[in-house]
Short mmCIF file of C-alpha atoms and ligand atoms in Angstrom, two decimals:
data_model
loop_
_atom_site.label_atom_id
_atom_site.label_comp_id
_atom_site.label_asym_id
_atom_site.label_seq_id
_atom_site.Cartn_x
_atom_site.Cartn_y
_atom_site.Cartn_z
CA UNK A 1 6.81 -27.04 1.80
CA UNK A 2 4.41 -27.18 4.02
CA UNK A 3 1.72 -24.11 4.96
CA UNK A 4 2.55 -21.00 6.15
CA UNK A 5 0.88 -19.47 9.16
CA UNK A 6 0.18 -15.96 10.50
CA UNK A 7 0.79 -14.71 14.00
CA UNK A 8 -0.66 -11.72 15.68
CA UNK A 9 2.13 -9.20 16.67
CA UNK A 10 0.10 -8.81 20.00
CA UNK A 11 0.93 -12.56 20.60
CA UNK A 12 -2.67 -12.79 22.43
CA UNK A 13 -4.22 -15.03 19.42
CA UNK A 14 -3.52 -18.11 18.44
CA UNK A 15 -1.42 -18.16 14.92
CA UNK A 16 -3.87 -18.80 11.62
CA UNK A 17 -4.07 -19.80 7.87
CA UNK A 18 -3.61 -17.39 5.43
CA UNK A 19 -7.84 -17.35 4.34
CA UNK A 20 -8.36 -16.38 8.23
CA UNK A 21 -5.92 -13.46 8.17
CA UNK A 22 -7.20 -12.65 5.13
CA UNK A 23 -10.89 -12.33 5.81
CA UNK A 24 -10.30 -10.56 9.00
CA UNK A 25 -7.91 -8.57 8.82
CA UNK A 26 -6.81 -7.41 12.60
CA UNK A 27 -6.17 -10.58 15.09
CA UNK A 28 -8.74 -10.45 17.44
CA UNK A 29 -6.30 -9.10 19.76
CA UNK A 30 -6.01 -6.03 17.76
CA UNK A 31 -2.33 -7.41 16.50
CA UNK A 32 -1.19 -7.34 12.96
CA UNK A 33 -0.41 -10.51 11.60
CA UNK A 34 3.06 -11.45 10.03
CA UNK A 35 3.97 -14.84 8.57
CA UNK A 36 5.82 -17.28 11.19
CA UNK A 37 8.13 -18.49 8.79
CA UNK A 38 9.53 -16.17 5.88
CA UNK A 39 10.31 -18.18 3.01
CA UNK A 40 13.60 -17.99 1.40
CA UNK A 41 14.13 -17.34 -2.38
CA UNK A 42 17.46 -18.24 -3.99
CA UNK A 43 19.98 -15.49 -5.57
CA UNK A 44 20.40 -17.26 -8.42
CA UNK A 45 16.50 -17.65 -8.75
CA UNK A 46 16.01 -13.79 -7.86
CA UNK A 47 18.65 -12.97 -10.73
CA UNK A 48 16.57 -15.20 -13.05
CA UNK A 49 13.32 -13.04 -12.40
CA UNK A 50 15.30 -10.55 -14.70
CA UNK A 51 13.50 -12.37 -17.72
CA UNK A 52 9.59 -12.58 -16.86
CA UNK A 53 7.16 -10.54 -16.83
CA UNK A 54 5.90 -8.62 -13.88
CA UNK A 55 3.15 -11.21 -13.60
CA UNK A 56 5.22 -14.67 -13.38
CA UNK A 57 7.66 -12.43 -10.78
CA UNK A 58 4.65 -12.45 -7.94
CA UNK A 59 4.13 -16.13 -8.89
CA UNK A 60 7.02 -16.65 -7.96
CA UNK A 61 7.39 -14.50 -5.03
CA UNK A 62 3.46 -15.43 -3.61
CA UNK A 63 3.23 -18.84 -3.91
CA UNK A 64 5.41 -19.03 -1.16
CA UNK A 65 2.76 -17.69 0.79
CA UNK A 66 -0.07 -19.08 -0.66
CA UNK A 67 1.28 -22.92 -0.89
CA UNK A 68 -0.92 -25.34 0.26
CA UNK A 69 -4.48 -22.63 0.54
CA UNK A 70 -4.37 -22.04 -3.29
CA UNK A 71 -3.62 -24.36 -6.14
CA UNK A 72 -0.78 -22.94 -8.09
CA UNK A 73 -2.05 -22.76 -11.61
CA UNK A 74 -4.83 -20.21 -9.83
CA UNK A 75 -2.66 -18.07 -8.12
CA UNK A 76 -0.95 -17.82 -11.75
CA UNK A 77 -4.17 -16.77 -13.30
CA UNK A 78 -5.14 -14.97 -10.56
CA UNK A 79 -1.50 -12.68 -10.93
CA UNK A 80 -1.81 -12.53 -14.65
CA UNK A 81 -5.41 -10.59 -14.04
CA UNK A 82 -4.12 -8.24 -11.51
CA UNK A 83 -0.51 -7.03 -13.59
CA UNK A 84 -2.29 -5.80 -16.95
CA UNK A 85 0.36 -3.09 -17.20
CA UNK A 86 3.53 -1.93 -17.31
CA UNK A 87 5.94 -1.24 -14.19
CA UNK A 88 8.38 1.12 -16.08
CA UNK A 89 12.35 1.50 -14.75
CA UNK A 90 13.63 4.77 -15.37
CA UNK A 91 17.22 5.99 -15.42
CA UNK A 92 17.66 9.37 -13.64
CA UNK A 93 21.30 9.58 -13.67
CA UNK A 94 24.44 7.77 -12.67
CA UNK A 95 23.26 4.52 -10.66
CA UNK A 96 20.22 6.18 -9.93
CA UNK A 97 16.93 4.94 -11.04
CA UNK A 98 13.02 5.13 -10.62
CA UNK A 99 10.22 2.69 -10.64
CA UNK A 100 6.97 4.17 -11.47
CA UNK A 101 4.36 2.26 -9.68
CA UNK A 102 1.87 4.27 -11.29
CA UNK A 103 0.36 2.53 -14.47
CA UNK A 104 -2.48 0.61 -12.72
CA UNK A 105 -6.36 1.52 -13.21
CA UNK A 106 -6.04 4.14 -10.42
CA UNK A 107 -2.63 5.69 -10.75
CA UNK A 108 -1.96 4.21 -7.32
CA UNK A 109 0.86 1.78 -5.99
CA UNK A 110 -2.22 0.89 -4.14
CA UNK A 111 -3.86 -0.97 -6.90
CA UNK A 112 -0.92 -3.22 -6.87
CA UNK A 113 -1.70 -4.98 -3.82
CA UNK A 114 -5.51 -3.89 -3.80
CA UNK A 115 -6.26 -5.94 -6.67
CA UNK A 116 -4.31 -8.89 -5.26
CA UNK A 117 -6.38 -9.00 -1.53
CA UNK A 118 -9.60 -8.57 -3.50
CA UNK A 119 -8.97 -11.68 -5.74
CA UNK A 120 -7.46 -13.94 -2.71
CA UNK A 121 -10.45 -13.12 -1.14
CA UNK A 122 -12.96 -14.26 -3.86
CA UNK A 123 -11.37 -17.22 -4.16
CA UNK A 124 -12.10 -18.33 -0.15
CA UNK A 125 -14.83 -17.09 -0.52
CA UNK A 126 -16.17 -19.10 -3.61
CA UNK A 127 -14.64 -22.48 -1.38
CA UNK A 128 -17.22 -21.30 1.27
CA UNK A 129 -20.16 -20.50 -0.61
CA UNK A 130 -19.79 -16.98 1.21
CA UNK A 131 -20.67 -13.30 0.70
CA UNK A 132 -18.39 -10.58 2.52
CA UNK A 133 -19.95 -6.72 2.17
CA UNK A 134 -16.41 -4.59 2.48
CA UNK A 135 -17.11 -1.40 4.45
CA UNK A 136 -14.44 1.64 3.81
CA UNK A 137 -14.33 4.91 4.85
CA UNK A 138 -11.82 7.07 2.82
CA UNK A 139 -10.55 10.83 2.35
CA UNK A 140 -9.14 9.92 -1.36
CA UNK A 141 -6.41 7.77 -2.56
CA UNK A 142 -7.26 4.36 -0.83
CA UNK A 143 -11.62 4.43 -1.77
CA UNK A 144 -10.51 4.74 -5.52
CA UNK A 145 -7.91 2.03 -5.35
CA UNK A 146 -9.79 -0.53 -3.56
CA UNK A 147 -13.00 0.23 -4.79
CA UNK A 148 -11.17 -0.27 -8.38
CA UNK A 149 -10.00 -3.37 -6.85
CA UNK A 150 -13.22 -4.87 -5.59
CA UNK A 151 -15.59 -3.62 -8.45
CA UNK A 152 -17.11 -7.10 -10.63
CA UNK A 153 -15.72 -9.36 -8.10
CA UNK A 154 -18.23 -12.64 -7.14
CA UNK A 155 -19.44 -12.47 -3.81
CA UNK A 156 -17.97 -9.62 -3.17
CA UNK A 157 -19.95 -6.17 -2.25
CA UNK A 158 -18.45 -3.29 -1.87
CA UNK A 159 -19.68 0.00 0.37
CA UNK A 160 -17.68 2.74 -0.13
CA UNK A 161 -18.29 6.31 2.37
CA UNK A 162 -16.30 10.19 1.98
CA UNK A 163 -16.72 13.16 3.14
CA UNK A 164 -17.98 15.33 0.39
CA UNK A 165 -15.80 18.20 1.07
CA UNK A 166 -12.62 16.55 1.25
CA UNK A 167 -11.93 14.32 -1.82
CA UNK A 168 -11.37 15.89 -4.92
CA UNK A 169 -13.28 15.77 -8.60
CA UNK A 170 -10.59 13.01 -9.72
CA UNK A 171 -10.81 10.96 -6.78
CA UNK A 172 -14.71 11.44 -6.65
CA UNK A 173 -15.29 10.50 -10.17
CA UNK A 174 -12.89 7.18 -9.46
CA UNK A 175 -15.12 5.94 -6.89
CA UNK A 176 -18.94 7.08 -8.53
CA UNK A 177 -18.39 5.94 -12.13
CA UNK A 178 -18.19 2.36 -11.40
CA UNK A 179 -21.56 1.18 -10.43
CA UNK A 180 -22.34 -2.76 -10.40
CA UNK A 181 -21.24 -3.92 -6.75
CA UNK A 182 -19.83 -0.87 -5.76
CA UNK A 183 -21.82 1.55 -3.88
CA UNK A 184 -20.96 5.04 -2.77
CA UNK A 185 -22.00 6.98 -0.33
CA UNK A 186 -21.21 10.80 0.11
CA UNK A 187 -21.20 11.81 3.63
CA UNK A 188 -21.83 15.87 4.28
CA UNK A 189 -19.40 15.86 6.94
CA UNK A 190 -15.50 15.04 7.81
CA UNK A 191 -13.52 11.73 7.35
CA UNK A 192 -13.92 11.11 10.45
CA UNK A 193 -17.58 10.93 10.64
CA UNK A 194 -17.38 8.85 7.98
CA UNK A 195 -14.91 6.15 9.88
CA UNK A 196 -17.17 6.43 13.24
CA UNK A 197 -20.51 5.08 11.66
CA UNK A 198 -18.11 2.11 9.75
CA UNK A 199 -16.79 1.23 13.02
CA UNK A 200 -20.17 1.40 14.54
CA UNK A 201 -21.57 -0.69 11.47
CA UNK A 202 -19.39 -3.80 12.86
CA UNK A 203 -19.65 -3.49 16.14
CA UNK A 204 -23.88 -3.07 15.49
CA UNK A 205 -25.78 -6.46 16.88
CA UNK A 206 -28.94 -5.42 14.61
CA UNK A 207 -25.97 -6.10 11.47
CA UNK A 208 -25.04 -9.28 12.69
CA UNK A 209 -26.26 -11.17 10.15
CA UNK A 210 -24.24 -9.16 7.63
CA UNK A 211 -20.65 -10.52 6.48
CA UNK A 212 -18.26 -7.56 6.82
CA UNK A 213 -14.95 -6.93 6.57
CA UNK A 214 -12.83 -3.71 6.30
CA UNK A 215 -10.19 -4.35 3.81
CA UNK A 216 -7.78 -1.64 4.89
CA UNK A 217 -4.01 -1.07 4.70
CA UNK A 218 -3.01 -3.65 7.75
CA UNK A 219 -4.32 -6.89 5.56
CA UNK A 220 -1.60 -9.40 4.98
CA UNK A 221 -3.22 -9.73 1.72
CA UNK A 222 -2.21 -6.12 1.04
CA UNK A 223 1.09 -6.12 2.68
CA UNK A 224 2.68 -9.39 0.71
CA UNK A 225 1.67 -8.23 -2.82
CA UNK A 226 4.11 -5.29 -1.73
CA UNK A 227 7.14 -7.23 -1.84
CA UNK A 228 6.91 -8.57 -5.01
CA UNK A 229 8.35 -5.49 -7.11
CA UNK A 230 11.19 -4.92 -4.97
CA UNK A 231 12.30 -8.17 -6.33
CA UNK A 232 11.18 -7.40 -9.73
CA UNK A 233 13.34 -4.00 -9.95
CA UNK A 234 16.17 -5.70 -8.58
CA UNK A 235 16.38 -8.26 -10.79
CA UNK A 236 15.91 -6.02 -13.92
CA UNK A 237 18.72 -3.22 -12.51
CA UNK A 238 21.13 -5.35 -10.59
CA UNK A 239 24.80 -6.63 -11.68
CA UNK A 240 26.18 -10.01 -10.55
CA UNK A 241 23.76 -10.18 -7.37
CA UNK A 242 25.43 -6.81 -5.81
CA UNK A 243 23.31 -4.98 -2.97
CA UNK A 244 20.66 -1.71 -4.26
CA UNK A 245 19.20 0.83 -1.90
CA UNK A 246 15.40 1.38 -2.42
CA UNK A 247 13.83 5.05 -1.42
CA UNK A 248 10.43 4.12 -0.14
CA UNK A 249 8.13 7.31 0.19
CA UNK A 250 5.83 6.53 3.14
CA UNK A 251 2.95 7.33 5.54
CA UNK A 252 1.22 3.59 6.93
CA UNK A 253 4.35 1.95 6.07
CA UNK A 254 2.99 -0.87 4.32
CA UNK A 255 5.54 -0.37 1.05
CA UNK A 256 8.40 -0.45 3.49
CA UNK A 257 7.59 -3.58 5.09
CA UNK A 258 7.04 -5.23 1.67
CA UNK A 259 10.91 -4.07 0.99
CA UNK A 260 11.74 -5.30 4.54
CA UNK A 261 10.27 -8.68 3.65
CA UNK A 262 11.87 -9.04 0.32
CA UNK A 263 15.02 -8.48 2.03
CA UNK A 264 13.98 -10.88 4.81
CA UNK A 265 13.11 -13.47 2.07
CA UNK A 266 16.60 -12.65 0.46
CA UNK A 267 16.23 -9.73 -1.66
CA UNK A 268 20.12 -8.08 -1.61
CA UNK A 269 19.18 -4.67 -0.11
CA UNK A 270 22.00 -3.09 1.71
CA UNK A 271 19.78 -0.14 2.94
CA UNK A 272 16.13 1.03 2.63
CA UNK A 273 15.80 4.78 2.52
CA UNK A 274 12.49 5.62 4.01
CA UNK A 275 11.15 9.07 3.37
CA UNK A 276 8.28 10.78 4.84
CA UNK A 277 7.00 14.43 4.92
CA UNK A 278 6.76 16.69 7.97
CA UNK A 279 4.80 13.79 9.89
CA UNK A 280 8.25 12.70 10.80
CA UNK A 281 7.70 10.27 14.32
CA UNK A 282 9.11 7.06 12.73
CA UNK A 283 12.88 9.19 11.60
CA UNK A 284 12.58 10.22 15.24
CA UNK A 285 12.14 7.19 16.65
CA UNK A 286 14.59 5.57 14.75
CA UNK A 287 17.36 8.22 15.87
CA UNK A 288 16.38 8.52 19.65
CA UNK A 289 14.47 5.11 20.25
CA UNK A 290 11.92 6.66 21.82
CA UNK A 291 8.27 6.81 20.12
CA UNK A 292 5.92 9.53 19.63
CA UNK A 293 2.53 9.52 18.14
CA UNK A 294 1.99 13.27 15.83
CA UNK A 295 -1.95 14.26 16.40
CA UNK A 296 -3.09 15.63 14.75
CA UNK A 297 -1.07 15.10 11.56
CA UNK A 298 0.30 17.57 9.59
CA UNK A 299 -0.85 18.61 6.59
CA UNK A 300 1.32 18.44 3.32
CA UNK A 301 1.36 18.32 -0.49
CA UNK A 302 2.10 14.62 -0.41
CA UNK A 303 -1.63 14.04 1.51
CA UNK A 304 -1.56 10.01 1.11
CA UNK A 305 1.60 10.08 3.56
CA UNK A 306 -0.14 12.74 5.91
CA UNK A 307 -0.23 9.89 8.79
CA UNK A 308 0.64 10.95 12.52
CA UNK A 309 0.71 7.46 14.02
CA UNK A 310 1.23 4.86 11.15
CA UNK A 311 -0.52 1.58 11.16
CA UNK A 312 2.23 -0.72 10.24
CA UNK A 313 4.87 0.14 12.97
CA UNK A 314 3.95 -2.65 15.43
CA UNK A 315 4.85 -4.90 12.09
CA UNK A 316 8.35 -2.91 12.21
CA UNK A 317 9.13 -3.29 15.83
CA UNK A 318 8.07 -7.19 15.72
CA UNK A 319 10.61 -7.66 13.08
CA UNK A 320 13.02 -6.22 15.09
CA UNK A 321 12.81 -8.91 17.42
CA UNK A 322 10.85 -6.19 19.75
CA UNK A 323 6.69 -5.48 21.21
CA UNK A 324 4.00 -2.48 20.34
CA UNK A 325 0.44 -2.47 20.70
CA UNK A 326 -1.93 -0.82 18.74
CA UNK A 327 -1.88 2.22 20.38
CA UNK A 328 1.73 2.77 19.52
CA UNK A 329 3.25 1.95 23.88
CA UNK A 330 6.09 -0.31 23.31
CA UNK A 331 6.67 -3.20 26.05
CA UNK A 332 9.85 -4.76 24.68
CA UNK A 333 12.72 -2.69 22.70
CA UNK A 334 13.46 -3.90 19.26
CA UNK A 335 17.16 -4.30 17.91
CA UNK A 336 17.59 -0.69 17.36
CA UNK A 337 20.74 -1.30 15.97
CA UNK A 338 19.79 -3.36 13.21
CA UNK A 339 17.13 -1.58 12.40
CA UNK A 340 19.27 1.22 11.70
CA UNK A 341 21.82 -0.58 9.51
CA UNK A 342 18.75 -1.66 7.26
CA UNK A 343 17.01 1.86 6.97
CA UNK A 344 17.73 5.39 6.83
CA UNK A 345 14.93 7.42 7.88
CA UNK A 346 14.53 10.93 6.66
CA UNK A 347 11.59 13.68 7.03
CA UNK A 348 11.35 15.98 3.47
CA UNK A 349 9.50 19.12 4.25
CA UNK A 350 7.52 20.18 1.38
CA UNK A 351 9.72 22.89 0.42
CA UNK A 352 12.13 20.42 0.15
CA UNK A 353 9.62 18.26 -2.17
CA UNK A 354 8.52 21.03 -4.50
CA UNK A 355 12.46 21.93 -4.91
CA UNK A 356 12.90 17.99 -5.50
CA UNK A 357 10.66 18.03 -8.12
CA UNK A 358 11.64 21.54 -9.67
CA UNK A 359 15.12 20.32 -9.89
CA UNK A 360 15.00 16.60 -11.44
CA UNK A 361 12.47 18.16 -14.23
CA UNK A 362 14.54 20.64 -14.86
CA UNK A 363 17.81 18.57 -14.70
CA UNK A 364 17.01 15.15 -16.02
CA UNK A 365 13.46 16.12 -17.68
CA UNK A 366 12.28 13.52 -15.16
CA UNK A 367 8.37 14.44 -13.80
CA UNK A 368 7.72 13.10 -10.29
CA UNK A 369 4.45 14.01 -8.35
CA UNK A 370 4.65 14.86 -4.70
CA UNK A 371 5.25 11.41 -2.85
CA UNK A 372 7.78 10.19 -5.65
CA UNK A 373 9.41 13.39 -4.77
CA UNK A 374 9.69 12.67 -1.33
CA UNK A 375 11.40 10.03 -1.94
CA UNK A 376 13.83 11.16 -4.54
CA UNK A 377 14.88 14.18 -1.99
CA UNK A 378 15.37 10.86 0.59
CA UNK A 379 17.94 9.32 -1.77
CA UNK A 380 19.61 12.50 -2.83
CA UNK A 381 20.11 13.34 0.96
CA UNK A 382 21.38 9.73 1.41
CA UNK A 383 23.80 10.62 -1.45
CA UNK A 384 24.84 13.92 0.59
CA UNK A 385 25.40 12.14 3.73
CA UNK A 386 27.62 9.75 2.11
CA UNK A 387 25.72 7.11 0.45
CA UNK A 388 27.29 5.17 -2.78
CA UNK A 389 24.97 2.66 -3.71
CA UNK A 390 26.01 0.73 -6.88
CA UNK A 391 22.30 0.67 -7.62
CA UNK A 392 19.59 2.93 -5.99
CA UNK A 393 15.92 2.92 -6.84
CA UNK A 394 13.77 6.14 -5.84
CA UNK A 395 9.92 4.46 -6.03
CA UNK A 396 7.26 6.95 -7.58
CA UNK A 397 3.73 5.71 -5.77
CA UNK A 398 1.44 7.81 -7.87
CA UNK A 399 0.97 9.31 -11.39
CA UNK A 400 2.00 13.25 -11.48
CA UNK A 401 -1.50 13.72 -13.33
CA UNK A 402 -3.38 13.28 -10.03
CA UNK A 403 -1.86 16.35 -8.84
CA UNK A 404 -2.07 19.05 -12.15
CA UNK A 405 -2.21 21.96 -9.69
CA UNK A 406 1.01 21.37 -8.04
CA UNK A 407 3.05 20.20 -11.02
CA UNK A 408 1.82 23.07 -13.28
CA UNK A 409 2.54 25.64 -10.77
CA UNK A 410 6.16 24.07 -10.44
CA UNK A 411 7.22 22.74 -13.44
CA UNK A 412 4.82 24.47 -16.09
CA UNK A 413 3.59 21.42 -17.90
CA UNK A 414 0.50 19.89 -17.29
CA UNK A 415 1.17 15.71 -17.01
CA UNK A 416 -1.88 14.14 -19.82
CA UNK A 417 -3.63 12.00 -17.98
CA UNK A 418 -3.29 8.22 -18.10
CA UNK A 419 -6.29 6.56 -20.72
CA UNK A 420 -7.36 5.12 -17.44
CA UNK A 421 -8.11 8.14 -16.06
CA UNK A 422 -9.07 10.23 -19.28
CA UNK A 423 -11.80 7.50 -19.41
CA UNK A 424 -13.27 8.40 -15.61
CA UNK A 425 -13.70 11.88 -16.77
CA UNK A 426 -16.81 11.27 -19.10
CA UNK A 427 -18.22 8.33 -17.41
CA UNK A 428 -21.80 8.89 -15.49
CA UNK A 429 -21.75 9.18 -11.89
CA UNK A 430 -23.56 7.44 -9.11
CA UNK A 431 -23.68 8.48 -5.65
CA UNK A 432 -25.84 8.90 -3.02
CA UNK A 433 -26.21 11.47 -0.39
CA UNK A 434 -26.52 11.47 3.02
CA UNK A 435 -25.98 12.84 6.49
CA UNK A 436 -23.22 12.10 9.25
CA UNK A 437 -26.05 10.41 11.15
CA UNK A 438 -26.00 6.60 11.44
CA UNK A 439 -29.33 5.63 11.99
CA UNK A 440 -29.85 6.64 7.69
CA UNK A 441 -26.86 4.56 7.25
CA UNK A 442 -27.78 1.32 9.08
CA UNK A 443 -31.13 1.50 7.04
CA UNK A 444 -29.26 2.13 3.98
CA UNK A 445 -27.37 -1.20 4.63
CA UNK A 446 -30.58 -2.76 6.43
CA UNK A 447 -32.14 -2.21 2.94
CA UNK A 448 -29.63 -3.58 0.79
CA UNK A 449 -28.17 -6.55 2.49
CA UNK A 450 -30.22 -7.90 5.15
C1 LIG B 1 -0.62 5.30 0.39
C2 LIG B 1 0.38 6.04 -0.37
C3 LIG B 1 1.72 6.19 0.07
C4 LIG B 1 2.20 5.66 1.39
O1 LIG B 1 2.32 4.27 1.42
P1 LIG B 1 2.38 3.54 2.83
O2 LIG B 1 2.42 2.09 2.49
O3 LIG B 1 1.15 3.94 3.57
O4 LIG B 1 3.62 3.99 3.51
C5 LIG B 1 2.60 6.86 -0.74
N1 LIG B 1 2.22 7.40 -1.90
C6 LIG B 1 0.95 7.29 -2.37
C7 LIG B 1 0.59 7.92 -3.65
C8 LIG B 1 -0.01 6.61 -1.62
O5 LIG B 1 -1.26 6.53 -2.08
#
């Protein structure tokens, strides 16, 4: 098989290799790429996935991807390194089941395709002799996870600014305890302050001789890793090759278009159930066509899915056969119809979440934190609207331990922390100070890369 390449959704830049997506993220047209050709994995090869390890499943899945821009026996290594732990399938009841994406060294589904784009990364950049400083602003979740991700990686250095108000003593402690090539920066001011001086980092001609790159959520080398346990779950859960629904809690959309790919690459999915909290613009777009940006975004318990305009939907409507820019204006209508055969979209209010949660502890002794939830109350309504999957799998994105308050308040346990959080807790921290002001951090970077 020959290479695969990646096109820009905006259809403005030429198509490129996988290492040029890779190391910079957007097309220079400000499209997302996608892969021009999805490859095609056999049933009977998906069914055999059932035996291996997490690890030899993305193997299998990536090299598909990766064929021809990374020898095979180091993308095998390279997987083996990333999947250290376990990817546990729960039984809730009847054909319903869970997949707790949780167990990785943040907590995070995020470290799941995190640790995958850092380690593609250090590999092109070892080929090229190059260094690459990552830049990332961050309000919680996605700092820890990438910063996790990045940390002892050749080549790599890794910047990493939030607002000191707004993250919590977990998430803090996740980002300032690892030291080495990670450096953290706590901003007295608001995320956003924090994003406006990255973005004026980049654009800044006195930087120019610094390598960056942003390593956020649109990366294809985040969004393939996300197909990979979709295939995995199936293959554990399914009988004879029959059709499972997947519950996808979601805010940027990236975990959904890892399912939609699967499927794509032959996955049997007969419907993705995509659940998101009260920022619900994509369930309204799906049911009246028409879309609408939510700014700002509404706040709720599950706060990684607290997204108003998400940053994968131009990826959604280009599967579709249909056109969006960045800024969300679509030029060509997608096949609205299909896209509605593959997903049901529903928005779970948080009363509706802490009830979800409430009631599966109570019923099934089953814990789920807030965005697992979401999606558990989007399967159960799928149920109530008529839904009879043969096999359904609710996906849990993050450990219920990350969010003691809420679950002790509901539920009246408090989750024990997983070891590789316990350990975070003692470790020293490191961080340093500053102000929202951008002239103290272009000297900061001045002084350490230049
Ligand atoms: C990021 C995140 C999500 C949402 O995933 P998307 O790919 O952005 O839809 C859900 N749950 C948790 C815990 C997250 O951190």
């Amino acid at each position: 098989m020959s290479q695969t390449l990646y096109y820009s959704t905006n259809k403005r830049s030429p198509a490129v290799s996988l290492k040029d997506a890779l190391l910079t993220g957007q097309a220079p047209d400000k499209g997302l790429y996608l892969p021009e050709q999805i490859p095609q994995i056999p049933l009977d090869e998906i069914l055999a996935f059932k035996d291996l390890p997490y690890h030899q499943v993305a193997y299998a899945v990536l090299k598909r991807y990766t064929e021809g821009m990374i020898p095979d026996e180091k993308l095998k290594n390279i997987c083996r390194d990333c999947y250290d732990y376990e990817v546990p399938l729960e039984k809730v009841f009847g054909n319903n089941h869970l997949m707790r994406l949780d167990h990785g060294p943040t907590a995070s589904f995020k470290d799941f395709a995190a640790r995958m784009m850092a380690r593609w990364m250090r590999f092109f950049l070892e080929q090229d002799q190059n260094d690459l400083v990552i830049l990332t602003a961050t309000s919680g979740d996605t700092g820890s996870a990438v910063a996790h991700a990045f940390h002892n990686i050749d080549r790599i250095q890794m910047v990493v600014l939030f607002p000191i108000l707004e993250v919590s003593d977990r998430q803090r402690k996740q980002m300032t305890t690892l030291g080495g090539n990670v450096t953290v920066l706590s901003v007295d001011g608001k995320f956003d302050d924090c994003q406006a001086m990255v973005k004026q980092a980049f654009t800044d001609p006195d930087l120019k001789n610094i390598r960056f790159s942003s390593a956020n959520s649109i990366n294809i080398g985040r969004l393939l890793p996300q197909s990979v346990y979709y295939f995995y779950a199936y293959a554990r859960l399914a009988r004879e090759g029959r059709p499972a629904v997947f519950s996808v809690p979601s805010g940027n959309f990236g975990d959904m278009m890892g399912g939609l790919l699967a499927k794509r690459m032959g996955a049997p999915v007969e419907k993705f159930v995509i659940a998101t909290n009260a920022n619900d613009e994509v369930p309204k777009f799906l049911e009246t066509g028409r879309y609408g940006k939510i700014e700002p975004s509404r706040v709720c318990i599950s706060n990684a899915m607290n997204v108003g305009h998400p940053s994968n939907l131009a990826r959604l409507v280009d599967l579709y056969g249909g056109a969006m820019d960045e800024k969300g204006a679509i030029s060509k209508n997608p096949d609205m119809e299909r896209m509605r055969r593959d997903i049901f979209a529903v928005s779970i209010p948080d009363d509706e979440t802490r009830a979800a949660i409430k009631e599966t502890y109570e019923k099934y002794q089953t814990v789920l934190e807030p965005h697992g939830a979401v999606a558990w109350a989007g399967l159960m309504r799928y149920l109530t609207a008529g839904g009879k999957p043969e096999l359904a799998i609710s996906i849990e994105t993050a450990h219920p331990a990350k969010f003691p308050e809420e679950i002790t308040r509901l539920i009246g346990i408090d989750p024990a922390l997983p070891p590789s959080l316990a350990q975070v807790e003692k470790k020293p921290e490191q961080c340093q100070p500053m102000d929202k002001d951008y002239g103290q951090f272009k000297k900061i970077l001045l002084g350490k890369f230049a």
